[in-house]
PDB file of C-alpha atoms in Angstrom:
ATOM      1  CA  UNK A1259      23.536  -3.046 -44.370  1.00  0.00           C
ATOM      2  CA  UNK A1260      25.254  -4.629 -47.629  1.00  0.00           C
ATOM      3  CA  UNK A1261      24.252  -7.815 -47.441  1.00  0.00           C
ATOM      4  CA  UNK A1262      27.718  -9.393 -45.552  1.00  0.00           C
ATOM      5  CA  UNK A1263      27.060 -11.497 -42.814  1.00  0.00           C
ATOM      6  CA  UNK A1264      29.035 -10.084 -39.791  1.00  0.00           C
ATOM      7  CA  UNK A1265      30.668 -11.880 -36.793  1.00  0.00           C
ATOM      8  CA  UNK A1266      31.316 -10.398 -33.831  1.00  0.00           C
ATOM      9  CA  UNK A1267      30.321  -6.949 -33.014  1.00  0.00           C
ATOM     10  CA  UNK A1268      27.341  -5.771 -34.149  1.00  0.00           C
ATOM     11  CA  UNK A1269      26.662  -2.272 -35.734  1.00  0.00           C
ATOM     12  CA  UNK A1270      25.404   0.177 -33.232  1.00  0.00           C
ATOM     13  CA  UNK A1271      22.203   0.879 -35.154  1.00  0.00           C
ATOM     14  CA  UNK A1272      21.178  -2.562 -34.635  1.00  0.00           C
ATOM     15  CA  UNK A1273      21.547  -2.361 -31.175  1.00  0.00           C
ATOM     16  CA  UNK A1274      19.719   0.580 -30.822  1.00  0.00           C
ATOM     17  CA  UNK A1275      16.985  -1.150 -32.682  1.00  0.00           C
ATOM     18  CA  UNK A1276      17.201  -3.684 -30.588  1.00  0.00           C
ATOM     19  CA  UNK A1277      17.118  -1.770 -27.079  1.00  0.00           C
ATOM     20  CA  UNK A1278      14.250   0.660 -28.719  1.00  0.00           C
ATOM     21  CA  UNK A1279      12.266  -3.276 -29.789  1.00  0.00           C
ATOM     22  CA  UNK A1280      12.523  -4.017 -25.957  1.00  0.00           C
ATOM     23  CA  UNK A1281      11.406  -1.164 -24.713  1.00  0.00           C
ATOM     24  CA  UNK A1282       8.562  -0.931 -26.447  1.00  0.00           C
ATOM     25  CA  UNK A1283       7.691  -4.403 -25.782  1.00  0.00           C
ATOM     26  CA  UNK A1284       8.156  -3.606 -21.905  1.00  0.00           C
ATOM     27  CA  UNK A1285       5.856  -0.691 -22.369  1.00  0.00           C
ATOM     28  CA  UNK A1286       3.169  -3.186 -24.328  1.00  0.00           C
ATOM     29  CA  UNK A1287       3.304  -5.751 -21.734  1.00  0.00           C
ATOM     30  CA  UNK A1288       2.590  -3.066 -18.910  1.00  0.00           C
ATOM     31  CA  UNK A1289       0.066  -1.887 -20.348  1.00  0.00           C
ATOM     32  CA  UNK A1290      -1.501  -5.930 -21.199  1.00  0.00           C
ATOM     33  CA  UNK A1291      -1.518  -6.457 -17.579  1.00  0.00           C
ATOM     34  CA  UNK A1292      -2.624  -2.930 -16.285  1.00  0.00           C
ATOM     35  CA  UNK A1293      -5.819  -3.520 -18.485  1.00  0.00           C
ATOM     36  CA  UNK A1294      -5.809  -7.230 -16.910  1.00  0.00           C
ATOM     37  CA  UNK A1295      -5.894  -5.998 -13.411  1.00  0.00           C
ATOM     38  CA  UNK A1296      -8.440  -3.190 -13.875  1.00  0.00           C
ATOM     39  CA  UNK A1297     -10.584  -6.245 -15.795  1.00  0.00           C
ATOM     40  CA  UNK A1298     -10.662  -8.354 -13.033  1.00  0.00           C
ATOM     41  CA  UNK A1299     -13.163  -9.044 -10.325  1.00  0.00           C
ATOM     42  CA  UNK A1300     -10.620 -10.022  -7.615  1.00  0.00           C
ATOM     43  CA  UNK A1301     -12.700 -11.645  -4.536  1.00  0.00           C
ATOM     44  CA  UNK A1302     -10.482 -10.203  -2.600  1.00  0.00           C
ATOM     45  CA  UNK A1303      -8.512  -6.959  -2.569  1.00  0.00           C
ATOM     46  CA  UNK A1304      -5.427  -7.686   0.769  1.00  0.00           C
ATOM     47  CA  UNK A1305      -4.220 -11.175   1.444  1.00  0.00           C
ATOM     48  CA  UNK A1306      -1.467 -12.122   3.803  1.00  0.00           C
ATOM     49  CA  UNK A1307       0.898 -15.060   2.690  1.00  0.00           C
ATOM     50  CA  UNK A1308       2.417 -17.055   5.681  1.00  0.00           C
ATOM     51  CA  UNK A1309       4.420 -20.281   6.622  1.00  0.00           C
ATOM     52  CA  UNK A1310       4.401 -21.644  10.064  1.00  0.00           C
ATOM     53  CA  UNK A1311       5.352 -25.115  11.573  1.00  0.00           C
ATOM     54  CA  UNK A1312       4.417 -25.253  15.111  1.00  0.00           C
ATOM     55  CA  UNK A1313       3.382 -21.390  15.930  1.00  0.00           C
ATOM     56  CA  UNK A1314      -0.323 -21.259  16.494  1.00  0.00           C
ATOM     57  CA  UNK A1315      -0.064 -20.181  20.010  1.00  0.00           C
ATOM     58  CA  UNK A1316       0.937 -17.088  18.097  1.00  0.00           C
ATOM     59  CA  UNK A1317      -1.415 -17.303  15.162  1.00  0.00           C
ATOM     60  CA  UNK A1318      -5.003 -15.796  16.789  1.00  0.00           C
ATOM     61  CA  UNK A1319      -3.491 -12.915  18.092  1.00  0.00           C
ATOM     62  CA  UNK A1320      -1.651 -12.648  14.475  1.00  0.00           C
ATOM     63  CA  UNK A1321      -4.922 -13.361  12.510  1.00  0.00           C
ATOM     64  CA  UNK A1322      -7.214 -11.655  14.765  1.00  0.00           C
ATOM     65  CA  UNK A1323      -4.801  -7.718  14.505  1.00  0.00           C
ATOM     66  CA  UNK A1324      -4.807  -8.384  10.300  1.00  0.00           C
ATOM     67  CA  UNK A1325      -8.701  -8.724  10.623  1.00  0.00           C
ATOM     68  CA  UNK A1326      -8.646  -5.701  11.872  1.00  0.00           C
ATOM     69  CA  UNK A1327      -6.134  -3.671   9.137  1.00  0.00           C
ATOM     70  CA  UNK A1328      -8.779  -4.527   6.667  1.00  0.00           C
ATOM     71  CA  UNK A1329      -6.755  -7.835   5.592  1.00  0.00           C
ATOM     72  CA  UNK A1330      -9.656  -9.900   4.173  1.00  0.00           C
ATOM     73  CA  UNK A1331      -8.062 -13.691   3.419  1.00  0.00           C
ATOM     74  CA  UNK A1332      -5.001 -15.580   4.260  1.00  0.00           C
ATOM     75  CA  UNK A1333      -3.249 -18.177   2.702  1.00  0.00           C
ATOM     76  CA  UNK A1334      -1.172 -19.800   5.783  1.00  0.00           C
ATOM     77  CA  UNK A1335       1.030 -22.965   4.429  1.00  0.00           C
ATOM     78  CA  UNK A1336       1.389 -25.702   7.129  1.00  0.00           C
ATOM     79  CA  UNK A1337       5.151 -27.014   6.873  1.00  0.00           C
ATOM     80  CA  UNK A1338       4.571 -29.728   8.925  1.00  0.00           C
ATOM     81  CA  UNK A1339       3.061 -29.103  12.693  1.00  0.00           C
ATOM     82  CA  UNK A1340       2.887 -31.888  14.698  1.00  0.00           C
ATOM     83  CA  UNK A1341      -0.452 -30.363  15.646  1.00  0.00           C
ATOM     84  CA  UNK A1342      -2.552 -29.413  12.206  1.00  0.00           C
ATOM     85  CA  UNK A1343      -3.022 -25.510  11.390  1.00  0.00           C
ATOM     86  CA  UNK A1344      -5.770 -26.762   9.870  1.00  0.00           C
ATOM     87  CA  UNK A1345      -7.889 -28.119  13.069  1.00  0.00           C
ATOM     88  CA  UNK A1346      -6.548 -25.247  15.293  1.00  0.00           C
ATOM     89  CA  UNK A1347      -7.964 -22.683  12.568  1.00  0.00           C
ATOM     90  CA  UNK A1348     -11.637 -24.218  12.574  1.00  0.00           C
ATOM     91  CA  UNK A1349     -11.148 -24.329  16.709  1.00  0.00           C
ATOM     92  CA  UNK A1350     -11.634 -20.681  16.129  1.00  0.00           C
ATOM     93  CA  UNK A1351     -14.575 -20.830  14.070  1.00  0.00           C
ATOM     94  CA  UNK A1352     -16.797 -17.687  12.777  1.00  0.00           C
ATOM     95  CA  UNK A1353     -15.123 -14.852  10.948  1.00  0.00           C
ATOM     96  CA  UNK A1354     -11.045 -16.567  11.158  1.00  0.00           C
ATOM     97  CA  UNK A1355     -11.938 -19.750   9.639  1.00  0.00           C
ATOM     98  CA  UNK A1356     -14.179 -18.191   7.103  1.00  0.00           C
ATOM     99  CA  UNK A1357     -11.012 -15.836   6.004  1.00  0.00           C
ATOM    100  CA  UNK A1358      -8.253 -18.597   6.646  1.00  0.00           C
ATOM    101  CA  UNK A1359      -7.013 -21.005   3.699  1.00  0.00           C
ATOM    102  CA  UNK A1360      -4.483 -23.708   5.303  1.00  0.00           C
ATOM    103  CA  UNK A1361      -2.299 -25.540   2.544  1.00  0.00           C
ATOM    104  CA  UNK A1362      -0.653 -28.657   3.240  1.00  0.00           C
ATOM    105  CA  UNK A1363       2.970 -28.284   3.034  1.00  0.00           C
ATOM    106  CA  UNK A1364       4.588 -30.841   4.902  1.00  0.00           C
ATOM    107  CA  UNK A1365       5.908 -33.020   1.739  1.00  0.00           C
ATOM    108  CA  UNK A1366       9.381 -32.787   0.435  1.00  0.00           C
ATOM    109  CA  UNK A1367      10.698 -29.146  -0.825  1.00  0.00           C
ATOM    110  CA  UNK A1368      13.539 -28.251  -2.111  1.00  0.00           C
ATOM    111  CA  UNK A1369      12.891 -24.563  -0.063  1.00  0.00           C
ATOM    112  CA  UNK A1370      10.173 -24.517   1.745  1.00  0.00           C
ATOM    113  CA  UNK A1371       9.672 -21.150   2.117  1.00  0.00           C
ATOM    114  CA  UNK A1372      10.265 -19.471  -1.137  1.00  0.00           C
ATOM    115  CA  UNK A1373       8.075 -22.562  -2.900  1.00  0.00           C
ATOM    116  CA  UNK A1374       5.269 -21.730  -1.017  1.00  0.00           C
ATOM    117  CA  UNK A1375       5.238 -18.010  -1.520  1.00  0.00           C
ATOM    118  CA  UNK A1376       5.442 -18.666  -5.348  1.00  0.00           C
ATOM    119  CA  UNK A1377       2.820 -21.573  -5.098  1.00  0.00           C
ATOM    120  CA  UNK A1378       0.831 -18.561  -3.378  1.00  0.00           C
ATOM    121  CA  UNK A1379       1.570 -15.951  -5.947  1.00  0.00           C
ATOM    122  CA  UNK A1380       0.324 -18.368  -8.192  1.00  0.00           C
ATOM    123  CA  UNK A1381      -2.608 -19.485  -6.511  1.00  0.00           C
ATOM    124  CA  UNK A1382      -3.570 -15.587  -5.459  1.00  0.00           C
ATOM    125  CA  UNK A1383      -2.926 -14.361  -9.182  1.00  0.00           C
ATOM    126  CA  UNK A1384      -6.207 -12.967 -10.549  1.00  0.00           C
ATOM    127  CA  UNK A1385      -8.314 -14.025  -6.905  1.00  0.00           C
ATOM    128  CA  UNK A1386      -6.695 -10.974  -4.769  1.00  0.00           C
ATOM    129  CA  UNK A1387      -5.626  -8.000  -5.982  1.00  0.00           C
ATOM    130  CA  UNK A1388      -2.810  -8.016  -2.875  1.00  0.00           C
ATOM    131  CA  UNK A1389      -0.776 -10.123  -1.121  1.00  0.00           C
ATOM    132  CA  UNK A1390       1.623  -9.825   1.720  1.00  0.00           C
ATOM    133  CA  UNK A1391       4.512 -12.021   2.600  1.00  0.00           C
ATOM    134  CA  UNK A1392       5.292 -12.233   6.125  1.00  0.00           C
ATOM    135  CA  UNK A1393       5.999 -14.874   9.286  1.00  0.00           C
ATOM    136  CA  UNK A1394       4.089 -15.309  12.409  1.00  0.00           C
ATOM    137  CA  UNK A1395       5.825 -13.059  14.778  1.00  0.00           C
ATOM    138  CA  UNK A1396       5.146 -10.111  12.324  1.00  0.00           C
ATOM    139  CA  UNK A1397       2.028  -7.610  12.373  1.00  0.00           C
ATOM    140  CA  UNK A1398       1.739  -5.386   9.496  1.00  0.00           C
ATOM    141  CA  UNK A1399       0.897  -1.653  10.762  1.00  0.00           C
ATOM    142  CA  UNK A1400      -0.716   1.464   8.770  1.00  0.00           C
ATOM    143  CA  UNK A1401       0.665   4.308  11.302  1.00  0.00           C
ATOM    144  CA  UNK A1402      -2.117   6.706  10.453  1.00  0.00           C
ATOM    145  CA  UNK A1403      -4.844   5.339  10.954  1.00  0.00           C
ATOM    146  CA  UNK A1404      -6.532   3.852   7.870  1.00  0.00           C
ATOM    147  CA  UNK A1405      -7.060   0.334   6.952  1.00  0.00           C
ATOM    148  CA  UNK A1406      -3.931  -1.785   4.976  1.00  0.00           C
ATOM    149  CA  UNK A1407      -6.246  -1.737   1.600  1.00  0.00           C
ATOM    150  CA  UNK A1408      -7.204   2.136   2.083  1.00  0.00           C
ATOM    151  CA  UNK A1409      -3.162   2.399   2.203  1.00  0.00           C
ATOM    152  CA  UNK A1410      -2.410   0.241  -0.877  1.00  0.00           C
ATOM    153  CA  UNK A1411      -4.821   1.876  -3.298  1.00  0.00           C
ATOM    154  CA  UNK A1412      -1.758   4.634  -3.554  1.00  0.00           C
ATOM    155  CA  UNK A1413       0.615   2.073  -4.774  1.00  0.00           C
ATOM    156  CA  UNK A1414      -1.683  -0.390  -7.383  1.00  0.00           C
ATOM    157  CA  UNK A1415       0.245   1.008 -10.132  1.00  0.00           C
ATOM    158  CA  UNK A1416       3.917  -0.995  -8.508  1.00  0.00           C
ATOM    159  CA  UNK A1417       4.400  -4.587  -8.342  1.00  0.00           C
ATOM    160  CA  UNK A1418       4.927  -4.481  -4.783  1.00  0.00           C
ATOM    161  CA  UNK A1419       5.393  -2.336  -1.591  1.00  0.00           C
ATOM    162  CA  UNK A1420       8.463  -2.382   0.750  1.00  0.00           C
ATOM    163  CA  UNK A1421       7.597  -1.907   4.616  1.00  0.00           C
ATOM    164  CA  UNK A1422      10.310  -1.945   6.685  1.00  0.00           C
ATOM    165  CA  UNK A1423      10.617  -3.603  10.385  1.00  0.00           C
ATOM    166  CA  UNK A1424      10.619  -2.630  13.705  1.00  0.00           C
ATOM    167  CA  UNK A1425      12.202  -5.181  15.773  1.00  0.00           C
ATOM    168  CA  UNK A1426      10.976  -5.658  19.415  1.00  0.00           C
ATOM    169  CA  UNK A1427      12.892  -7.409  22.046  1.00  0.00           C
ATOM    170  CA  UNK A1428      12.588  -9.369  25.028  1.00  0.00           C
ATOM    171  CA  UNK A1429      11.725  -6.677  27.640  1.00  0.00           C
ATOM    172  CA  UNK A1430      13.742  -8.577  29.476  1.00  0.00           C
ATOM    173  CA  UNK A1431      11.743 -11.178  29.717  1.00  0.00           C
ATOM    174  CA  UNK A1432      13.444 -14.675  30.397  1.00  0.00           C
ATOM    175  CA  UNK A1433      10.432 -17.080  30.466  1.00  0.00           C
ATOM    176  CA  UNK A1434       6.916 -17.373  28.120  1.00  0.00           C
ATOM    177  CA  UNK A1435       3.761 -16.263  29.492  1.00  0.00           C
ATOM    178  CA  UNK A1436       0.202 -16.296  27.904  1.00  0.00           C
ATOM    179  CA  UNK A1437      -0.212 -12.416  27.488  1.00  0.00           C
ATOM    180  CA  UNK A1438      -0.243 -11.248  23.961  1.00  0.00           C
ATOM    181  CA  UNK A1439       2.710 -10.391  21.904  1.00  0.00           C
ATOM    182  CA  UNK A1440       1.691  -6.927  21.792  1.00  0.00           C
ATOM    183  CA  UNK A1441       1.323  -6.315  25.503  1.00  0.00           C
ATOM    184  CA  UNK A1442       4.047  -8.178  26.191  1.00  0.00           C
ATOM    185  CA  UNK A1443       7.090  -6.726  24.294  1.00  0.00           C
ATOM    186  CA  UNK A1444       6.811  -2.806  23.860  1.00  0.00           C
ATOM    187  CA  UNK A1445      10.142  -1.430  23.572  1.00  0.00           C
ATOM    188  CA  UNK A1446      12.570  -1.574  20.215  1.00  0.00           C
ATOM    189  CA  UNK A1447      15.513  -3.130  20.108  1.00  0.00           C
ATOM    190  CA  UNK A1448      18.119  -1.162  18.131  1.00  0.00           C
ATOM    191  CA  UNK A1449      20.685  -3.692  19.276  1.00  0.00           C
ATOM    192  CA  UNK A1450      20.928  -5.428  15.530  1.00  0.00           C
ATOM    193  CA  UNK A1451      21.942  -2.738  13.184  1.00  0.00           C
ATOM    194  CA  UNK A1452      21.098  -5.217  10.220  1.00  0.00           C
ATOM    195  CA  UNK A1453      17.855  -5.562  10.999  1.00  0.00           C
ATOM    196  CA  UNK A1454      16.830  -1.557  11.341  1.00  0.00           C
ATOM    197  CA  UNK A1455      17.470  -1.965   7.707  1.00  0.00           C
ATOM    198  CA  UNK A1456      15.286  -5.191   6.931  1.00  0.00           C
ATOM    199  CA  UNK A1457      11.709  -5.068   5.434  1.00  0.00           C
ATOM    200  CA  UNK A1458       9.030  -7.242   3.994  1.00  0.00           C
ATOM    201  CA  UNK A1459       7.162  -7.253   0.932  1.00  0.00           C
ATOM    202  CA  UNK A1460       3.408  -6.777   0.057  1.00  0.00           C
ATOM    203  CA  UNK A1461       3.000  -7.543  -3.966  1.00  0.00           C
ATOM    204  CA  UNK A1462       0.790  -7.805  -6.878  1.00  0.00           C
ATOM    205  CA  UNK A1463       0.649 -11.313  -7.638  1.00  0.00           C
ATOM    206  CA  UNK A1464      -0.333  -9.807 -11.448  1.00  0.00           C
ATOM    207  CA  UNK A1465       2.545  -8.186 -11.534  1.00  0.00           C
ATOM    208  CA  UNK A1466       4.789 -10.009  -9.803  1.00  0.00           C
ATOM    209  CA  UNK A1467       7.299 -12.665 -11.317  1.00  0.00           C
ATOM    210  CA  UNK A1468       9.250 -14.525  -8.555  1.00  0.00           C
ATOM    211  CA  UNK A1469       9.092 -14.718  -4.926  1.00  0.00           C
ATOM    212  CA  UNK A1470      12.216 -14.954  -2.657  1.00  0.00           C
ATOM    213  CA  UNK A1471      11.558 -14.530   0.848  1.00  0.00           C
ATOM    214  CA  UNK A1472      11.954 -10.470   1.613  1.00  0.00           C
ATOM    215  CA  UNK A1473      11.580  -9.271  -1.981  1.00  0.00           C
ATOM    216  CA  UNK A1474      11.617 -10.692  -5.330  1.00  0.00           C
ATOM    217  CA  UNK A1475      11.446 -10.183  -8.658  1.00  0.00           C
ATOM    218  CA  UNK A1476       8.592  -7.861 -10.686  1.00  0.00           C
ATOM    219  CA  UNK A1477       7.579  -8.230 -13.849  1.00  0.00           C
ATOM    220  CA  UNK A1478       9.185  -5.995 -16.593  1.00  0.00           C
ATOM    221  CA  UNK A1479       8.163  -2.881 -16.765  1.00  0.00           C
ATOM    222  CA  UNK A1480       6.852  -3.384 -13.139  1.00  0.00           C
ATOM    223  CA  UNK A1481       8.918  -2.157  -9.829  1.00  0.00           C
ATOM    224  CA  UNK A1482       9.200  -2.922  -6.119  1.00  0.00           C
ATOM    225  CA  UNK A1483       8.950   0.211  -3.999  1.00  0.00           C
ATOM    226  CA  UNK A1484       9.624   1.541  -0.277  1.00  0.00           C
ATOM    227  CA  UNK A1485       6.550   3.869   0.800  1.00  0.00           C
ATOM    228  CA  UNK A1486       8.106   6.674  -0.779  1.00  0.00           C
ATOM    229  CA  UNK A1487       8.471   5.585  -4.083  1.00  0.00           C
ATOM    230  CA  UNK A1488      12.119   5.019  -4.158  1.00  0.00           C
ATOM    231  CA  UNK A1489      12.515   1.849  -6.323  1.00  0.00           C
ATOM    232  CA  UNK A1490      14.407  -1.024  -4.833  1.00  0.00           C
ATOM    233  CA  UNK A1491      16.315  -3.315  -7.238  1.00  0.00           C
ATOM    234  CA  UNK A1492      15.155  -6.896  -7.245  1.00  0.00           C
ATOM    235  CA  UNK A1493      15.706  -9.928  -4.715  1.00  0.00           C
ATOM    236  CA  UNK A1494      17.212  -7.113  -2.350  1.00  0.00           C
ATOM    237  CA  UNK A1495      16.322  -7.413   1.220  1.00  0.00           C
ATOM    238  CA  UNK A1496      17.217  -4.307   2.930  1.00  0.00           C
ATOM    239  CA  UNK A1497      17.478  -0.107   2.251  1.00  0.00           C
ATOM    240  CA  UNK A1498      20.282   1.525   2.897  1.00  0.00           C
ATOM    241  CA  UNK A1499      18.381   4.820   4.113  1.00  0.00           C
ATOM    242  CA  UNK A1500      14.749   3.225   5.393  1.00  0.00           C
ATOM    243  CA  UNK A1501      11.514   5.021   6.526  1.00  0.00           C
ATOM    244  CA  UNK A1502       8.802   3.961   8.585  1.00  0.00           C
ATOM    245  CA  UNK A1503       6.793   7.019   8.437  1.00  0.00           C
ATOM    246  CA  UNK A1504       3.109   5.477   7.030  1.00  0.00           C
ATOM    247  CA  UNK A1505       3.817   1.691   7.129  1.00  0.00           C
ATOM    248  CA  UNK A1506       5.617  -0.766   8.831  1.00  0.00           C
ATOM    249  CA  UNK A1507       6.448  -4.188   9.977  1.00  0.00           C
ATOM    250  CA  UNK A1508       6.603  -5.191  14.157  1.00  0.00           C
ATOM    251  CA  UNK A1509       8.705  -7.627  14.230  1.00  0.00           C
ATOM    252  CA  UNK A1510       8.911  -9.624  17.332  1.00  0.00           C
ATOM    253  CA  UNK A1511      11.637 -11.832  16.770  1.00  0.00           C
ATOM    254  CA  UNK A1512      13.311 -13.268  19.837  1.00  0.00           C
ATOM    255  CA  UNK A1513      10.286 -12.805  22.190  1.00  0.00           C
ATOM    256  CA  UNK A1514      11.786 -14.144  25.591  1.00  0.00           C
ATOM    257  CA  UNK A1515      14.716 -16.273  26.354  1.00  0.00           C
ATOM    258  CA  UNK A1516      12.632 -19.566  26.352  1.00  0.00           C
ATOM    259  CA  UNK A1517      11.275 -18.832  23.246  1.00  0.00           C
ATOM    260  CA  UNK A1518      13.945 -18.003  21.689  1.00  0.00           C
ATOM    261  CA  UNK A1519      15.626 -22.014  22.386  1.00  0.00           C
ATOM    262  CA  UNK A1520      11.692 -22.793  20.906  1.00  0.00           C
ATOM    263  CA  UNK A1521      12.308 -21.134  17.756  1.00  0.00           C
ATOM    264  CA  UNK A1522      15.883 -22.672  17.198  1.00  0.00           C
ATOM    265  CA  UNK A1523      14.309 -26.058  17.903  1.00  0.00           C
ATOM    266  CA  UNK A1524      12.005 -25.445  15.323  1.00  0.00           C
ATOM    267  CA  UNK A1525      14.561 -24.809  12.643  1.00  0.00           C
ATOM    268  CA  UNK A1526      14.667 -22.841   9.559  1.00  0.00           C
ATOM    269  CA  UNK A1527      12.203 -22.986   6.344  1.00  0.00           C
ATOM    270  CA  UNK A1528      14.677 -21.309   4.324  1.00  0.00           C
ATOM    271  CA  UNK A1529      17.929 -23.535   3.251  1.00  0.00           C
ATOM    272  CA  UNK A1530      20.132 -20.577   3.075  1.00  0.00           C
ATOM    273  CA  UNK A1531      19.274 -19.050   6.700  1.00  0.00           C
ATOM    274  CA  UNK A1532      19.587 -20.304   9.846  1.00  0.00           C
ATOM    275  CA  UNK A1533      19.133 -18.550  13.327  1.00  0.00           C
ATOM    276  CA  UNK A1534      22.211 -18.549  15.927  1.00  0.00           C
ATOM    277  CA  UNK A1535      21.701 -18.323  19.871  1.00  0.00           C
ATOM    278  CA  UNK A1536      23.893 -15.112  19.901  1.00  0.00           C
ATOM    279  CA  UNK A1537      21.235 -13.226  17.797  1.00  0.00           C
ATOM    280  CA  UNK A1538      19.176 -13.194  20.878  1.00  0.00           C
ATOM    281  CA  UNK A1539      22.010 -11.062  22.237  1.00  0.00           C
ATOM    282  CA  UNK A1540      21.954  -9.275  19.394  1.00  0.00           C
ATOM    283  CA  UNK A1541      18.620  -7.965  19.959  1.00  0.00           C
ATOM    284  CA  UNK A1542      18.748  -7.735  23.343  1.00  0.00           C
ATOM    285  CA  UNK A1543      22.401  -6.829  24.729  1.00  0.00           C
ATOM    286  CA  UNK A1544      20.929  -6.395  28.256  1.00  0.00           C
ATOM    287  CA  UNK A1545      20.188  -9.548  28.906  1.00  0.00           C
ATOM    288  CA  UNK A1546      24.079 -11.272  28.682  1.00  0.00           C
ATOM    289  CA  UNK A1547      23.089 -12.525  32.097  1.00  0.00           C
ATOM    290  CA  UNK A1548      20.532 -15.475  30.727  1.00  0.00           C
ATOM    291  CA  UNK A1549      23.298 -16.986  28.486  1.00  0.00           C
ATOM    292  CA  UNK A1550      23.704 -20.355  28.528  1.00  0.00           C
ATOM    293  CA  UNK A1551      26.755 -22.647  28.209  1.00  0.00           C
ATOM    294  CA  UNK A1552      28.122 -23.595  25.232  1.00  0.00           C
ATOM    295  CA  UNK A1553      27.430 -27.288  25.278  1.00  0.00           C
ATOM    296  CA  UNK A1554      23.855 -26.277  25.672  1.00  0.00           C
ATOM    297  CA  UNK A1555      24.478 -23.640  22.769  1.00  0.00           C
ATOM    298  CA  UNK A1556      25.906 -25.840  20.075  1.00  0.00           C
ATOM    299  CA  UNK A1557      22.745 -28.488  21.195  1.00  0.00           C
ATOM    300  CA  UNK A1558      20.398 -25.842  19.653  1.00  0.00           C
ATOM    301  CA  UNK A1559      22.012 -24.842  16.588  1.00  0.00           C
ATOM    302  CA  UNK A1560      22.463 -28.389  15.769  1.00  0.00           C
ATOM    303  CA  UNK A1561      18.779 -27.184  14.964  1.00  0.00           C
ATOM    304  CA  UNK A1562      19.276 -24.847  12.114  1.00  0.00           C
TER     305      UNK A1562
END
């Protein structure tokens, strides 16, 4: 340089500098929180993150198959259930309300949701080593056989793992009954294209820097991967070429008919989404013959 001060575009030097200053502050801060993770005592080494208003019917069954993945805590945020998480979880006693850490979170939010998984990545950040981010009618499964945290230990060194759902549907089932989920819907739908693509995200709260609802955003020098490595770019919430061949998500979304209306009622947590009666036909194209009329439709989505 001779000294001029220039406007405008810089000389390519300096912006190799630059990129070459970055990168090797990337690299440093990697390596700052790879020694702060293998210096931690975490109390806990799989979490589960989840937000429910009005679903513990659902939530022993959910708690009880984590328990037995290996998943040793859960944070469960209560957005406002006319009947307390909080008393339903100590109903249960023993083992589940040892493991089970309910969070008030019936105040105002600007997005429910997202705010509490980032008030949990927070809260988890340096207490458990992982943390997964799912909703009630979803059961994290490890396809061959070992435990969630025997899985994970292959992937400490991403921000987060990508498993991808399988979506169940109705079994033509118009009305609730008290079996479980699991016995009660069995078969996949492959009726919602979009969804075969879908997946939900277990993280490093360490190296994690933002929480949306699916995915989110890792920490530089830190990436988000599907359980083959491929890297997915940030805040995205589906693959274009998924794999479910050692992890995945059941997803039992509509359940039957009348639960389906139950969900709508219950609205959305998430300002930007909002659930439509036609998505139960989505999932399940067989069963055109439950549909209601459409005064009774747009009375439920006045719901979302």
């Amino acid at each position: 340089m001779d000294g001029r001060f220039i406007i405008g575009k810089a000389p390519h030097a300096l912006s190799e500098e630059a990129e070459r200053a970055r990168r090797i502050s990337v690299t440093e801060r990697r390596k700052r929180l790879k020694r702060e993770a293998a210096n931690t005592r975490f109390r806990y080494y799989c979490s589960l993150c989840l937000i429910i208003r009005d679903e513990s019917e659902y939530l022993e069954e959910w708690l009880k198959w984590h328990i037995a993945q290996g998943v040793e805590h859960f944070y469960i945020y209560d957005h406002g259930s006319r009947q307390p998480v909080s008393g339903f979880v100590r109903s249960l006693g023993g083992e589940i309300a040892e493991r089970t850490e309910v969070i008030d979170w019936s105040g105002s939010h600007k997005d429910a949701q997202p705010d509490a998984y980032n008030d949990c990545l927070r809260r988890a950040r340096g207490v458990s080593r992982w943390v997964g981010f799912i909703d009630a009618d979803e059961h994290v499964r490890v396809k061959d056989g070992r435990s969630l945290p025997e899985f994970l230990e292959d992937y400490e060194e991403y921000a987060g793992l990508f498993a991808i759902w399988v979506t169940y549907g109705a079994d033509g089932r118009v009305k609730k009954s008290d079996e479980p989920l699991r016995e009660r819907f069995t078969k996949v739908s492959h009726g919602d294209t979009w969804a075969e693509n879908v997946g939900k995200l277990i993280a490093q709260p360490l190296y994690m820097a933002e929480m949306v609802i699916h995915n989110g955003r890792a920490e530089e020098g830190f990436e988000v991967v599907d359980e083959h490595r491929r890297r997915l770019k940030e805040y995205i919430l589906t693959m274009e070429k998924p794999t479910r061949d050692y992890i995945c998500v059941d997803h039992y979304y509509t359940k039957s008919h009348e639960e389906w209306i139950a969900k709508l009622k219950r609205g959305s947590s998430h300002v930007k989404f909002s659930r439509r009666y036609n998505d139960f036909f989505m999932v399940n194209p067989d069963m055109e013959y439950c549909r209601e009329n459409i005064d009774i439709l747009q009375a439920y989505e006045k719901f979302d």
